[in-house]
PDB file of C-alpha atoms in Angstrom:
ATOM      1  CA  UNK A   1     -12.305  -7.173  15.334  1.00 86.00           C
ATOM      2  CA  UNK A   2     -14.163  -8.438  12.337  1.00 93.00           C
ATOM      3  CA  UNK A   3     -12.299 -10.101   9.539  1.00 95.00           C
ATOM      4  CA  UNK A   4     -13.647  -9.245   6.135  1.00 95.00           C
ATOM      5  CA  UNK A   5     -12.481 -11.722   3.459  1.00 96.00           C
ATOM      6  CA  UNK A   6     -13.046 -12.871  -0.067  1.00 96.00           C
ATOM      7  CA  UNK A   7     -11.109 -15.480  -2.112  1.00 97.00           C
ATOM      8  CA  UNK A   8     -10.817 -16.049  -5.861  1.00 98.00           C
ATOM      9  CA  UNK A   9      -9.663 -18.842  -8.060  1.00 98.00           C
ATOM     10  CA  UNK A  10      -6.247 -18.272  -9.834  1.00 98.00           C
ATOM     11  CA  UNK A  11      -5.503 -20.276 -13.111  1.00 97.00           C
ATOM     12  CA  UNK A  12      -2.174 -18.695 -13.738  1.00 98.00           C
ATOM     13  CA  UNK A  13      -0.006 -17.709 -10.854  1.00 97.00           C
ATOM     14  CA  UNK A  14       2.797 -15.938 -12.813  1.00 97.00           C
ATOM     15  CA  UNK A  15       0.975 -12.819 -13.975  1.00 98.00           C
ATOM     16  CA  UNK A  16      -0.760 -12.616 -10.650  1.00 98.00           C
ATOM     17  CA  UNK A  17       2.496 -12.658  -8.753  1.00 98.00           C
ATOM     18  CA  UNK A  18       4.008 -10.135 -11.123  1.00 98.00           C
ATOM     19  CA  UNK A  19       0.999  -7.873 -10.696  1.00 98.00           C
ATOM     20  CA  UNK A  20       1.215  -8.063  -6.882  1.00 98.00           C
ATOM     21  CA  UNK A  21       4.864  -7.296  -6.723  1.00 97.00           C
ATOM     22  CA  UNK A  22       4.276  -4.158  -8.705  1.00 97.00           C
ATOM     23  CA  UNK A  23       2.088  -2.441  -6.103  1.00 98.00           C
ATOM     24  CA  UNK A  24       1.967  -4.474  -2.923  1.00 98.00           C
ATOM     25  CA  UNK A  25       4.698  -5.041  -0.275  1.00 96.00           C
ATOM     26  CA  UNK A  26       5.888  -8.710  -0.387  1.00 96.00           C
ATOM     27  CA  UNK A  27       6.078 -10.219   3.117  1.00 95.00           C
ATOM     28  CA  UNK A  28       7.405 -13.775   2.575  1.00 95.00           C
ATOM     29  CA  UNK A  29       6.205 -17.280   2.112  1.00 96.00           C
ATOM     30  CA  UNK A  30       4.933 -19.901   4.662  1.00 96.00           C
ATOM     31  CA  UNK A  31       3.591 -23.365   4.807  1.00 97.00           C
ATOM     32  CA  UNK A  32       0.469 -23.409   6.770  1.00 97.00           C
ATOM     33  CA  UNK A  33      -0.820 -26.594   8.528  1.00 97.00           C
ATOM     34  CA  UNK A  34      -4.378 -26.193   9.739  1.00 97.00           C
ATOM     35  CA  UNK A  35      -6.029 -28.640  12.115  1.00 97.00           C
ATOM     36  CA  UNK A  36      -9.640 -28.237  12.908  1.00 96.00           C
ATOM     37  CA  UNK A  37     -11.329 -29.601  16.047  1.00 97.00           C
ATOM     38  CA  UNK A  38     -14.884 -29.899  16.911  1.00 96.00           C
ATOM     39  CA  UNK A  39     -16.855 -30.906  19.943  1.00 93.00           C
ATOM     40  CA  UNK A  40     -19.786 -33.166  19.130  1.00 88.00           C
ATOM     41  CA  UNK A  41     -19.647 -31.727  15.595  1.00 80.00           C
ATOM     42  CA  UNK A  42     -19.994 -28.116  16.828  1.00 82.00           C
ATOM     43  CA  UNK A  43     -17.982 -25.351  18.204  1.00 77.00           C
ATOM     44  CA  UNK A  44     -15.168 -25.603  15.775  1.00 90.00           C
ATOM     45  CA  UNK A  45     -11.656 -24.141  16.432  1.00 96.00           C
ATOM     46  CA  UNK A  46      -8.404 -24.447  14.666  1.00 97.00           C
ATOM     47  CA  UNK A  47      -4.767 -24.828  15.463  1.00 98.00           C
ATOM     48  CA  UNK A  48      -2.378 -23.440  12.820  1.00 98.00           C
ATOM     49  CA  UNK A  49       1.406 -24.094  12.465  1.00 97.00           C
ATOM     50  CA  UNK A  50       3.284 -21.717  10.194  1.00 96.00           C
ATOM     51  CA  UNK A  51       6.732 -22.431   8.748  1.00 95.00           C
ATOM     52  CA  UNK A  52       8.346 -19.859   6.641  1.00 94.00           C
ATOM     53  CA  UNK A  53      10.472 -20.538   3.551  1.00 93.00           C
ATOM     54  CA  UNK A  54      12.193 -18.546   0.839  1.00 92.00           C
ATOM     55  CA  UNK A  55      10.983 -18.322  -2.613  1.00 93.00           C
ATOM     56  CA  UNK A  56      13.577 -18.021  -5.440  1.00 90.00           C
ATOM     57  CA  UNK A  57      13.004 -14.966  -7.758  1.00 90.00           C
ATOM     58  CA  UNK A  58      10.957 -13.100  -5.078  1.00 91.00           C
ATOM     59  CA  UNK A  59      12.197  -9.923  -3.492  1.00 88.00           C
ATOM     60  CA  UNK A  60      13.513  -9.932   0.159  1.00 85.00           C
ATOM     61  CA  UNK A  61      10.478 -10.056   2.535  1.00 88.00           C
ATOM     62  CA  UNK A  62       9.499  -6.640   4.186  1.00 83.00           C
ATOM     63  CA  UNK A  63       8.130  -7.700   7.452  1.00 76.00           C
ATOM     64  CA  UNK A  64       6.279  -5.449   9.920  1.00 73.00           C
ATOM     65  CA  UNK A  65       8.093  -4.071  12.834  1.00 70.00           C
ATOM     66  CA  UNK A  66       8.614  -6.727  15.609  1.00 66.00           C
ATOM     67  CA  UNK A  67       7.829  -9.532  13.303  1.00 70.00           C
ATOM     68  CA  UNK A  68      10.423 -12.242  12.316  1.00 70.00           C
ATOM     69  CA  UNK A  69      10.408 -15.084   9.857  1.00 72.00           C
ATOM     70  CA  UNK A  70      10.305 -17.867  12.402  1.00 84.00           C
ATOM     71  CA  UNK A  71       7.932 -20.965  12.884  1.00 90.00           C
ATOM     72  CA  UNK A  72       4.658 -19.725  14.637  1.00 93.00           C
ATOM     73  CA  UNK A  73       1.516 -21.300  16.212  1.00 96.00           C
ATOM     74  CA  UNK A  74      -1.955 -19.889  16.438  1.00 97.00           C
ATOM     75  CA  UNK A  75      -5.298 -20.777  18.079  1.00 97.00           C
ATOM     76  CA  UNK A  76      -8.186 -19.377  16.276  1.00 97.00           C
ATOM     77  CA  UNK A  77     -12.033 -19.356  16.946  1.00 95.00           C
ATOM     78  CA  UNK A  78     -14.432 -17.611  14.454  1.00 93.00           C
ATOM     79  CA  UNK A  79     -18.013 -16.836  14.659  1.00 93.00           C
ATOM     80  CA  UNK A  80     -18.582 -17.178  10.774  1.00 91.00           C
ATOM     81  CA  UNK A  81     -21.021 -15.268   8.660  1.00 92.00           C
ATOM     82  CA  UNK A  82     -21.411 -14.987   4.844  1.00 90.00           C
ATOM     83  CA  UNK A  83     -22.994 -11.929   3.382  1.00 90.00           C
ATOM     84  CA  UNK A  84     -24.114 -11.318  -0.223  1.00 86.00           C
ATOM     85  CA  UNK A  85     -23.817  -7.773  -1.502  1.00 80.00           C
ATOM     86  CA  UNK A  86     -26.109  -6.004  -3.925  1.00 78.00           C
ATOM     87  CA  UNK A  87     -23.939  -7.147  -6.937  1.00 79.00           C
ATOM     88  CA  UNK A  88     -24.166 -10.691  -5.757  1.00 81.00           C
ATOM     89  CA  UNK A  89     -20.570 -11.031  -4.485  1.00 84.00           C
ATOM     90  CA  UNK A  90     -20.207 -13.230  -1.335  1.00 85.00           C
ATOM     91  CA  UNK A  91     -18.127 -12.049   1.478  1.00 89.00           C
ATOM     92  CA  UNK A  92     -16.956 -13.718   4.666  1.00 93.00           C
ATOM     93  CA  UNK A  93     -17.546 -11.491   7.611  1.00 93.00           C
ATOM     94  CA  UNK A  94     -16.076 -13.319  10.726  1.00 94.00           C
ATOM     95  CA  UNK A  95     -15.743 -12.286  14.358  1.00 94.00           C
ATOM     96  CA  UNK A  96     -12.238 -13.712  14.742  1.00 92.00           C
ATOM     97  CA  UNK A  97     -10.527 -14.431  18.011  1.00 94.00           C
ATOM     98  CA  UNK A  98      -6.928 -15.557  17.816  1.00 95.00           C
ATOM     99  CA  UNK A  99      -3.919 -16.081  20.024  1.00 96.00           C
ATOM    100  CA  UNK A 100      -0.266 -16.810  19.136  1.00 95.00           C
ATOM    101  CA  UNK A 101       1.730 -19.318  21.335  1.00 93.00           C
ATOM    102  CA  UNK A 102       5.054 -21.160  21.337  1.00 91.00           C
ATOM    103  CA  UNK A 103       3.962 -24.726  21.206  1.00 92.00           C
ATOM    104  CA  UNK A 104       0.624 -26.430  20.419  1.00 94.00           C
ATOM    105  CA  UNK A 105       1.352 -29.734  22.386  1.00 95.00           C
ATOM    106  CA  UNK A 106      -0.454 -28.610  25.560  1.00 96.00           C
ATOM    107  CA  UNK A 107      -3.533 -27.345  23.682  1.00 96.00           C
ATOM    108  CA  UNK A 108      -3.799 -30.427  21.435  1.00 97.00           C
ATOM    109  CA  UNK A 109      -3.644 -32.654  24.542  1.00 97.00           C
ATOM    110  CA  UNK A 110      -6.237 -30.576  26.324  1.00 96.00           C
ATOM    111  CA  UNK A 111      -8.678 -30.635  23.322  1.00 96.00           C
ATOM    112  CA  UNK A 112      -8.298 -34.417  22.904  1.00 96.00           C
ATOM    113  CA  UNK A 113      -8.728 -35.182  26.642  1.00 97.00           C
ATOM    114  CA  UNK A 114     -12.058 -33.132  26.610  1.00 95.00           C
ATOM    115  CA  UNK A 115     -13.840 -34.668  23.719  1.00 95.00           C
ATOM    116  CA  UNK A 116     -12.785 -32.604  20.778  1.00 96.00           C
ATOM    117  CA  UNK A 117     -12.068 -34.442  17.638  1.00 95.00           C
ATOM    118  CA  UNK A 118     -10.091 -33.600  14.612  1.00 95.00           C
ATOM    119  CA  UNK A 119     -12.593 -33.045  11.788  1.00 93.00           C
ATOM    120  CA  UNK A 120     -10.525 -31.563   9.140  1.00 94.00           C
ATOM    121  CA  UNK A 121      -6.794 -30.907   8.105  1.00 95.00           C
ATOM    122  CA  UNK A 122      -5.845 -28.500   5.624  1.00 97.00           C
ATOM    123  CA  UNK A 123      -2.396 -27.650   4.005  1.00 97.00           C
ATOM    124  CA  UNK A 124      -1.682 -24.191   2.345  1.00 98.00           C
ATOM    125  CA  UNK A 125       1.537 -23.014   0.667  1.00 98.00           C
ATOM    126  CA  UNK A 126       1.287 -19.229   0.870  1.00 98.00           C
ATOM    127  CA  UNK A 127       2.885 -16.169  -0.605  1.00 98.00           C
ATOM    128  CA  UNK A 128       1.934 -13.018   1.205  1.00 97.00           C
ATOM    129  CA  UNK A 129       1.783  -9.315   0.531  1.00 98.00           C
ATOM    130  CA  UNK A 130       0.433  -6.192   2.253  1.00 97.00           C
ATOM    131  CA  UNK A 131      -1.277  -3.307   0.377  1.00 97.00           C
ATOM    132  CA  UNK A 132      -2.485  -0.443   2.806  1.00 96.00           C
ATOM    133  CA  UNK A 133      -4.590  -2.309   5.350  1.00 96.00           C
ATOM    134  CA  UNK A 134      -5.328  -5.392   3.137  1.00 98.00           C
ATOM    135  CA  UNK A 135      -3.614  -8.655   3.784  1.00 98.00           C
ATOM    136  CA  UNK A 136      -3.015 -10.529   0.474  1.00 98.00           C
ATOM    137  CA  UNK A 137      -2.216 -14.320   0.153  1.00 98.00           C
ATOM    138  CA  UNK A 138      -1.679 -16.377  -3.002  1.00 98.00           C
ATOM    139  CA  UNK A 139      -2.577 -19.869  -1.720  1.00 98.00           C
ATOM    140  CA  UNK A 140      -2.008 -23.394  -3.151  1.00 98.00           C
ATOM    141  CA  UNK A 141      -4.536 -25.618  -1.383  1.00 98.00           C
ATOM    142  CA  UNK A 142      -4.155 -29.198  -2.453  1.00 96.00           C
ATOM    143  CA  UNK A 143      -6.086 -30.678  -4.114  1.00 95.00           C
ATOM    144  CA  UNK A 144      -8.235 -27.623  -4.824  1.00 97.00           C
ATOM    145  CA  UNK A 145      -5.884 -25.451  -6.796  1.00 97.00           C
ATOM    146  CA  UNK A 146      -4.559 -21.934  -6.288  1.00 98.00           C
ATOM    147  CA  UNK A 147      -6.525 -19.019  -4.798  1.00 98.00           C
ATOM    148  CA  UNK A 148      -6.005 -15.363  -4.078  1.00 98.00           C
ATOM    149  CA  UNK A 149      -7.240 -14.476  -0.648  1.00 98.00           C
ATOM    150  CA  UNK A 150      -7.916 -10.824   0.365  1.00 98.00           C
ATOM    151  CA  UNK A 151      -8.566  -9.864   4.085  1.00 98.00           C
ATOM    152  CA  UNK A 152      -9.002  -6.783   5.980  1.00 97.00           C
ATOM    153  CA  UNK A 153     -10.109  -5.916   9.378  1.00 95.00           C
ATOM    154  CA  UNK A 154     -12.775  -3.593  10.789  1.00 93.00           C
ATOM    155  CA  UNK A 155     -14.010  -2.619  14.119  1.00 92.00           C
ATOM    156  CA  UNK A 156     -17.669  -2.760  13.120  1.00 92.00           C
ATOM    157  CA  UNK A 157     -19.676  -5.089  10.707  1.00 90.00           C
ATOM    158  CA  UNK A 158     -22.535  -2.542   9.789  1.00 91.00           C
ATOM    159  CA  UNK A 159     -23.663  -2.457   6.157  1.00 89.00           C
ATOM    160  CA  UNK A 160     -21.811   0.760   5.411  1.00 91.00           C
ATOM    161  CA  UNK A 161     -18.410  -0.492   6.692  1.00 92.00           C
ATOM    162  CA  UNK A 162     -18.785  -3.869   4.885  1.00 91.00           C
ATOM    163  CA  UNK A 163     -19.665  -2.118   1.560  1.00 90.00           C
ATOM    164  CA  UNK A 164     -16.549   0.210   1.881  1.00 92.00           C
ATOM    165  CA  UNK A 165     -14.308  -2.695   2.707  1.00 93.00           C
ATOM    166  CA  UNK A 166     -15.726  -4.743  -0.128  1.00 93.00           C
ATOM    167  CA  UNK A 167     -14.973  -2.053  -2.645  1.00 94.00           C
ATOM    168  CA  UNK A 168     -11.329  -1.956  -1.423  1.00 96.00           C
ATOM    169  CA  UNK A 169     -11.031  -5.761  -1.688  1.00 97.00           C
ATOM    170  CA  UNK A 170     -12.565  -5.631  -5.321  1.00 95.00           C
ATOM    171  CA  UNK A 171     -10.153  -2.879  -6.262  1.00 97.00           C
ATOM    172  CA  UNK A 172      -7.119  -5.058  -5.231  1.00 98.00           C
ATOM    173  CA  UNK A 173      -8.684  -8.099  -6.981  1.00 98.00           C
ATOM    174  CA  UNK A 174      -8.891  -6.124 -10.147  1.00 97.00           C
ATOM    175  CA  UNK A 175      -5.193  -4.788  -9.810  1.00 98.00           C
ATOM    176  CA  UNK A 176      -4.104  -8.419  -9.489  1.00 98.00           C
ATOM    177  CA  UNK A 177      -5.603  -9.095 -12.760  1.00 98.00           C
ATOM    178  CA  UNK A 178      -8.641 -11.219 -11.630  1.00 98.00           C
ATOM    179  CA  UNK A 179     -12.394 -10.608 -12.339  1.00 96.00           C
ATOM    180  CA  UNK A 180     -15.093 -10.894  -9.855  1.00 94.00           C
ATOM    181  CA  UNK A 181     -16.366 -13.980 -11.638  1.00 94.00           C
ATOM    182  CA  UNK A 182     -13.452 -15.790 -10.278  1.00 96.00           C
ATOM    183  CA  UNK A 183     -14.560 -15.327  -6.638  1.00 96.00           C
ATOM    184  CA  UNK A 184     -15.317 -18.574  -4.779  1.00 95.00           C
ATOM    185  CA  UNK A 185     -18.282 -18.390  -2.397  1.00 92.00           C
ATOM    186  CA  UNK A 186     -17.717 -21.738  -0.679  1.00 92.00           C
ATOM    187  CA  UNK A 187     -15.638 -22.358   2.457  1.00 93.00           C
ATOM    188  CA  UNK A 188     -12.498 -24.424   1.924  1.00 94.00           C
ATOM    189  CA  UNK A 189     -13.899 -27.013   4.312  1.00 92.00           C
ATOM    190  CA  UNK A 190     -16.904 -27.447   1.986  1.00 93.00           C
ATOM    191  CA  UNK A 191     -14.753 -27.763  -1.048  1.00 95.00           C
ATOM    192  CA  UNK A 192     -12.391 -30.199   0.662  1.00 94.00           C
ATOM    193  CA  UNK A 193     -15.322 -32.391   1.678  1.00 90.00           C
ATOM    194  CA  UNK A 194     -16.594 -32.371  -1.910  1.00 92.00           C
ATOM    195  CA  UNK A 195     -13.115 -33.283  -3.167  1.00 91.00           C
ATOM    196  CA  UNK A 196     -12.915 -36.102  -0.635  1.00 87.00           C
ATOM    197  CA  UNK A 197     -16.120 -37.533  -1.954  1.00 86.00           C
ATOM    198  CA  UNK A 198     -14.806 -37.641  -5.422  1.00 85.00           C
ATOM    199  CA  UNK A 199     -11.787 -39.564  -4.350  1.00 72.00           C
ATOM    200  CA  UNK A 200     -12.310 -43.295  -4.735  1.00 44.00           C
ATOM    201  CA  UNK A 201      -9.944 -44.426  -1.949  1.00 49.00           C
ATOM    202  CA  UNK A 202      -8.036 -42.977   0.880  1.00 53.00           C
ATOM    203  CA  UNK A 203      -4.756 -44.024  -0.781  1.00 52.00           C
ATOM    204  CA  UNK A 204      -5.547 -42.217  -3.891  1.00 52.00           C
ATOM    205  CA  UNK A 205      -6.530 -39.096  -2.033  1.00 47.00           C
ATOM    206  CA  UNK A 206      -3.274 -39.169  -0.026  1.00 48.00           C
ATOM    207  CA  UNK A 207      -1.291 -39.686  -3.187  1.00 43.00           C
ATOM    208  CA  UNK A 208      -3.069 -36.689  -4.863  1.00 47.00           C
ATOM    209  CA  UNK A 209      -2.236 -34.449  -2.070  1.00 47.00           C
ATOM    210  CA  UNK A 210       1.339 -35.443  -1.809  1.00 44.00           C
ATOM    211  CA  UNK A 211       1.941 -35.177  -5.560  1.00 46.00           C
ATOM    212  CA  UNK A 212       0.178 -31.717  -5.504  1.00 42.00           C
ATOM    213  CA  UNK A 213       2.284 -30.404  -2.699  1.00 41.00           C
ATOM    214  CA  UNK A 214       5.480 -31.656  -4.521  1.00 43.00           C
ATOM    215  CA  UNK A 215       4.418 -30.073  -7.799  1.00 42.00           C
ATOM    216  CA  UNK A 216       3.743 -26.626  -6.129  1.00 41.00           C
ATOM    217  CA  UNK A 217       7.295 -26.722  -4.421  1.00 41.00           C
ATOM    218  CA  UNK A 218       8.773 -27.316  -8.015  1.00 42.00           C
ATOM    219  CA  UNK A 219       7.000 -24.146  -9.304  1.00 43.00           C
ATOM    220  CA  UNK A 220       7.737 -21.922  -6.515  1.00 48.00           C
TER     221      UNK A 220
END
């Protein structure tokens, strides 16, 4: 399956949450801890650990059949591609391979023993919704800020399919109260590296990250 995704900056969470609650199905909140591994700087993969939590003021999560709000682990490999549409909007079109497992300990040991190195860590505090076949996430990504991520899946990645899916994503973006000029074309990894360069010392960077996470919890 191909993952078709866009993300946009969010300056004010409250009206976006209110808009999403009005038309999309709320599915709960999770903390996502992403750890990216690379072999000699290439062939990147990701281990993700998800921990659900409750958000005061939000409705009871409506989970898909067979899904429960428990901690989960995922191993993901993506063949990434970015495409620019005729109107200049950048989309991620990724060939994603993902598996869920109970514990990451064995895989982490295997990657470490076979030359893979941790090249990036990312924390996301996520509120999730579903609308038709579109997965919606309002994400806080320290120290970058808040983003709305929209994702849908397709069996093909031809131009006609991508254009059709892009229109659906843009419609949801508009219903959430955001304009296309809020769309962010860069990968999170590139943005985090830029933010790291701005930080003067590792201590300041760590302090910034921890303070941001704490402030987001206070607002949720």
